[in-house]
Amino acid sequence: MRRSDLVQHKEKDKGGVTRTSQIVFGERQHLLRVLDSLEGTDLPIARLQLERRVLEDLIHARTRDLNQINTAWDEKIGLVLSADAKPEMLEKLVKQAPKEDFYLLRLISEHPRANSKTLNKLAKHPYGAIRENVARHPNADAGTLTWLSKDRSQPLWYLVAFNPNTPTPLQRRLRDRLKKLGENQLSR
């Protein structure tokens, strides 16, 4: 898991913190592992049943949270992970997904069948890991890669420099920038 996966984003309007699907899914996975480990313990039956019930309630609560972020969340994740995923379906899921569904959108940004139109939309997402996936994706088009290369605050320009779809003049400029950075590091 990336450190950025743990970031929680403040909502501008409410002043609160939005828990993204990336966070909630991680919590649910952790609770499932705790439940699995509980099954192998030698606890009195009453305590085992109580702890199992509490954990199951928490797991169900996280599932409800995921479905509040994006209805039928588990089914949509299953569609993206399916070997039968079609580019049109991935595009439709991106259009329908709320920005807080970091996990679903990240999976789509990594998907080998994501088309350039889908990747162009994902290139504008606020979550850095999604933009990084787009920058290295073999289906990203030249326009999207050019746009991503302008972001100097992320390692995006570096990833764009090595994407084979990056226009050759841009690739040269970015690699020259990388070379200068290396030379500056050596001269220190």
Short mmCIF file of C-alpha atoms in Angstrom, two decimals:
data_model
loop_
_atom_site.label_atom_id
_atom_site.label_comp_id
_atom_site.label_asym_id
_atom_site.label_seq_id
_atom_site.Cartn_x
_atom_site.Cartn_y
_atom_site.Cartn_z
CA MET A 1 0.00 0.00 0.00
CA ARG A 2 1.27 3.46 -0.89
CA ARG A 3 1.54 6.10 1.81
CA SER A 4 -0.77 8.25 -0.32
CA ASP A 5 -3.39 5.51 0.02
CA LEU A 6 -3.73 6.48 3.68
CA VAL A 7 -4.41 10.12 2.97
CA GLN A 8 -7.84 11.34 3.94
CA HIS A 9 -9.21 14.31 2.02
CA LYS A 10 -11.00 17.25 3.60
CA GLU A 11 -14.24 18.27 2.00
CA LYS A 12 -14.12 21.98 1.19
CA ASP A 13 -17.82 22.59 1.76
CA LYS A 14 -18.36 20.81 5.05
CA GLY A 15 -14.94 21.17 6.64
CA GLY A 16 -15.05 17.45 7.46
CA VAL A 17 -12.92 14.55 6.32
CA THR A 18 -14.00 12.24 3.50
CA ARG A 19 -13.02 8.60 3.88
CA THR A 20 -12.41 7.28 0.39
CA SER A 21 -13.15 3.74 -0.80
CA GLN A 22 -9.39 3.06 -0.62
CA ILE A 23 -9.46 3.65 3.15
CA VAL A 24 -12.76 1.87 3.86
CA PHE A 25 -11.81 -1.15 1.75
CA GLY A 26 -8.50 -1.43 3.63
CA GLU A 27 -10.36 -1.33 6.94
CA ARG A 28 -12.75 -4.06 5.80
CA GLN A 29 -9.88 -6.26 4.58
CA HIS A 30 -8.14 -5.85 7.93
CA LEU A 31 -11.30 -6.79 9.83
CA LEU A 32 -11.67 -9.91 7.65
CA ARG A 33 -8.11 -10.94 8.52
CA VAL A 34 -8.81 -10.39 12.22
CA LEU A 35 -11.93 -12.55 11.91
CA ASP A 36 -9.89 -15.28 10.19
CA SER A 37 -7.29 -15.22 12.97
CA LEU A 38 -10.03 -15.35 15.60
CA GLU A 39 -11.36 -18.59 14.10
CA GLY A 40 -8.11 -20.36 14.97
CA THR A 41 -7.98 -19.30 18.61
CA ASP A 42 -8.83 -21.34 21.67
CA LEU A 43 -11.33 -19.04 23.38
CA PRO A 44 -14.36 -19.96 25.47
CA ILE A 45 -17.31 -20.43 23.09
CA ALA A 46 -19.32 -17.50 24.48
CA ARG A 47 -16.43 -15.06 24.03
CA LEU A 48 -15.63 -16.46 20.56
CA GLN A 49 -19.24 -15.95 19.47
CA LEU A 50 -19.37 -12.42 20.88
CA GLU A 51 -16.12 -11.35 19.19
CA ARG A 52 -17.18 -12.98 15.91
CA ARG A 53 -20.50 -11.12 16.02
CA VAL A 54 -18.79 -7.78 16.75
CA LEU A 55 -16.31 -8.27 13.91
CA GLU A 56 -19.05 -9.32 11.48
CA ASP A 57 -21.05 -6.21 12.43
CA LEU A 58 -18.01 -4.02 11.73
CA ILE A 59 -17.39 -5.78 8.39
CA HIS A 60 -21.02 -5.23 7.38
CA ALA A 61 -20.73 -1.56 8.42
CA ARG A 62 -17.70 -1.13 6.14
CA THR A 63 -19.62 -2.79 3.30
CA ARG A 64 -22.47 -0.31 3.85
CA ASP A 65 -19.92 2.53 3.82
CA LEU A 66 -18.55 1.30 0.48
CA ASN A 67 -22.06 1.10 -0.95
CA GLN A 68 -22.73 4.65 0.23
CA ILE A 69 -19.67 5.83 -1.66
CA ASN A 70 -20.73 3.93 -4.81
CA THR A 71 -23.83 1.71 -4.95
CA ALA A 72 -23.21 -2.00 -5.61
CA TRP A 73 -19.52 -1.39 -4.91
CA ASP A 74 -18.41 -5.02 -4.67
CA GLU A 75 -20.18 -5.90 -7.92
CA LYS A 76 -18.45 -3.02 -9.74
CA ILE A 77 -15.07 -4.11 -8.40
CA GLY A 78 -15.86 -7.62 -9.64
CA LEU A 79 -16.65 -6.25 -13.10
CA VAL A 80 -13.33 -4.41 -13.27
CA LEU A 81 -11.40 -7.47 -12.08
CA SER A 82 -13.18 -9.73 -14.56
CA ALA A 83 -11.23 -11.07 -17.52
CA ASP A 84 -14.25 -10.07 -19.64
CA ALA A 85 -14.01 -6.35 -18.81
CA LYS A 86 -14.64 -4.30 -21.94
CA PRO A 87 -13.20 -0.81 -22.58
CA GLU A 88 -16.72 0.63 -22.92
CA MET A 89 -17.76 -0.79 -19.56
CA LEU A 90 -14.65 0.65 -17.88
CA GLU A 91 -15.41 4.04 -19.44
CA LYS A 92 -18.98 3.90 -18.18
CA LEU A 93 -17.85 2.98 -14.64
CA VAL A 94 -15.47 5.97 -14.61
CA LYS A 95 -18.26 8.32 -15.69
CA GLN A 96 -20.58 7.00 -12.96
CA ALA A 97 -18.06 6.73 -10.11
CA PRO A 98 -17.83 9.48 -7.52
CA LYS A 99 -14.37 11.01 -7.05
CA GLU A 100 -14.20 9.43 -3.57
CA ASP A 101 -14.13 5.94 -5.08
CA PHE A 102 -10.34 5.95 -5.24
CA TYR A 103 -10.07 2.16 -5.17
CA LEU A 104 -12.35 1.50 -8.16
CA LEU A 105 -10.84 4.32 -10.19
CA ARG A 106 -7.30 3.18 -9.37
CA LEU A 107 -8.12 -0.34 -10.53
CA ILE A 108 -9.49 1.03 -13.79
CA SER A 109 -6.41 3.24 -14.27
CA GLU A 110 -4.28 0.06 -14.09
CA HIS A 111 -6.54 -2.02 -16.32
CA PRO A 112 -4.92 -3.14 -19.60
CA ARG A 113 -8.19 -2.58 -21.50
CA ALA A 114 -8.71 1.00 -20.34
CA ASN A 115 -8.87 3.11 -23.50
CA SER A 116 -7.27 6.51 -24.09
CA LYS A 117 -10.57 8.37 -23.54
CA THR A 118 -11.00 6.75 -20.11
CA LEU A 119 -7.37 7.42 -19.20
CA ASN A 120 -7.71 11.07 -20.26
CA LYS A 121 -10.60 11.50 -17.80
CA LEU A 122 -8.66 9.73 -15.02
CA ALA A 123 -5.59 11.93 -15.66
CA LYS A 124 -7.48 14.80 -14.03
CA HIS A 125 -8.35 12.91 -10.83
CA PRO A 126 -6.99 14.42 -7.58
CA TYR A 127 -5.54 11.10 -6.32
CA GLY A 128 -1.87 10.94 -7.29
CA ALA A 129 -1.71 7.14 -7.65
CA ILE A 130 -4.40 7.26 -10.35
CA ARG A 131 -2.52 9.93 -12.31
CA GLU A 132 0.72 7.94 -11.94
CA ASN A 133 -0.99 4.84 -13.36
CA VAL A 134 -2.23 6.88 -16.33
CA ALA A 135 1.27 8.30 -16.92
CA ARG A 136 2.72 4.79 -17.26
CA HIS A 137 -0.26 3.20 -19.05
CA PRO A 138 0.49 1.88 -22.57
CA ASN A 139 -2.92 3.11 -23.86
CA ALA A 140 -2.46 6.72 -22.74
CA ASP A 141 -2.45 9.03 -25.74
CA ALA A 142 0.05 11.78 -26.55
CA GLY A 143 -2.30 14.60 -25.48
CA THR A 144 -2.91 13.08 -22.05
CA LEU A 145 0.79 12.40 -21.53
CA THR A 146 1.70 15.95 -22.58
CA TRP A 147 -0.82 17.35 -20.10
CA LEU A 148 0.49 15.11 -17.27
CA SER A 149 4.12 16.09 -17.97
CA LYS A 150 3.34 19.68 -16.93
CA ASP A 151 2.75 18.63 -13.32
CA ARG A 152 6.11 19.18 -11.62
CA SER A 153 4.79 18.44 -8.12
CA GLN A 154 4.44 14.74 -8.80
CA PRO A 155 6.76 12.19 -10.37
CA LEU A 156 4.42 12.27 -13.36
CA TRP A 157 6.81 13.94 -15.77
CA TYR A 158 9.37 11.22 -15.03
CA LEU A 159 6.83 8.47 -15.78
CA VAL A 160 5.73 10.28 -18.93
CA ALA A 161 9.36 10.48 -20.11
CA PHE A 162 9.49 6.70 -20.34
CA ASN A 163 6.03 6.03 -21.78
CA PRO A 164 6.46 4.89 -25.42
CA ASN A 165 3.41 6.96 -26.48
CA THR A 166 5.01 10.22 -25.40
CA PRO A 167 5.84 12.41 -28.42
CA THR A 168 9.56 12.19 -29.19
CA PRO A 169 10.33 15.93 -28.72
CA LEU A 170 8.63 15.91 -25.30
CA GLN A 171 10.39 12.69 -24.38
CA ARG A 172 13.76 14.29 -25.21
CA ARG A 173 12.97 17.41 -23.12
CA LEU A 174 11.89 15.33 -20.14
CA ARG A 175 14.93 13.07 -20.35
CA ASP A 176 17.17 16.14 -20.60
CA ARG A 177 15.49 17.47 -17.44
CA LEU A 178 16.21 14.15 -15.74
CA LYS A 179 19.83 14.24 -16.90
CA LYS A 180 20.24 17.78 -15.50
CA LEU A 181 18.77 16.68 -12.18
CA GLY A 182 21.29 13.84 -12.05
CA GLU A 183 24.16 16.17 -12.88
CA ASN A 184 23.04 18.60 -10.19
CA GLN A 185 22.99 15.78 -7.66
CA LEU A 186 26.53 14.71 -8.61
CA SER A 187 27.91 18.25 -8.33
CA ARG A 188 26.72 18.62 -4.71
#
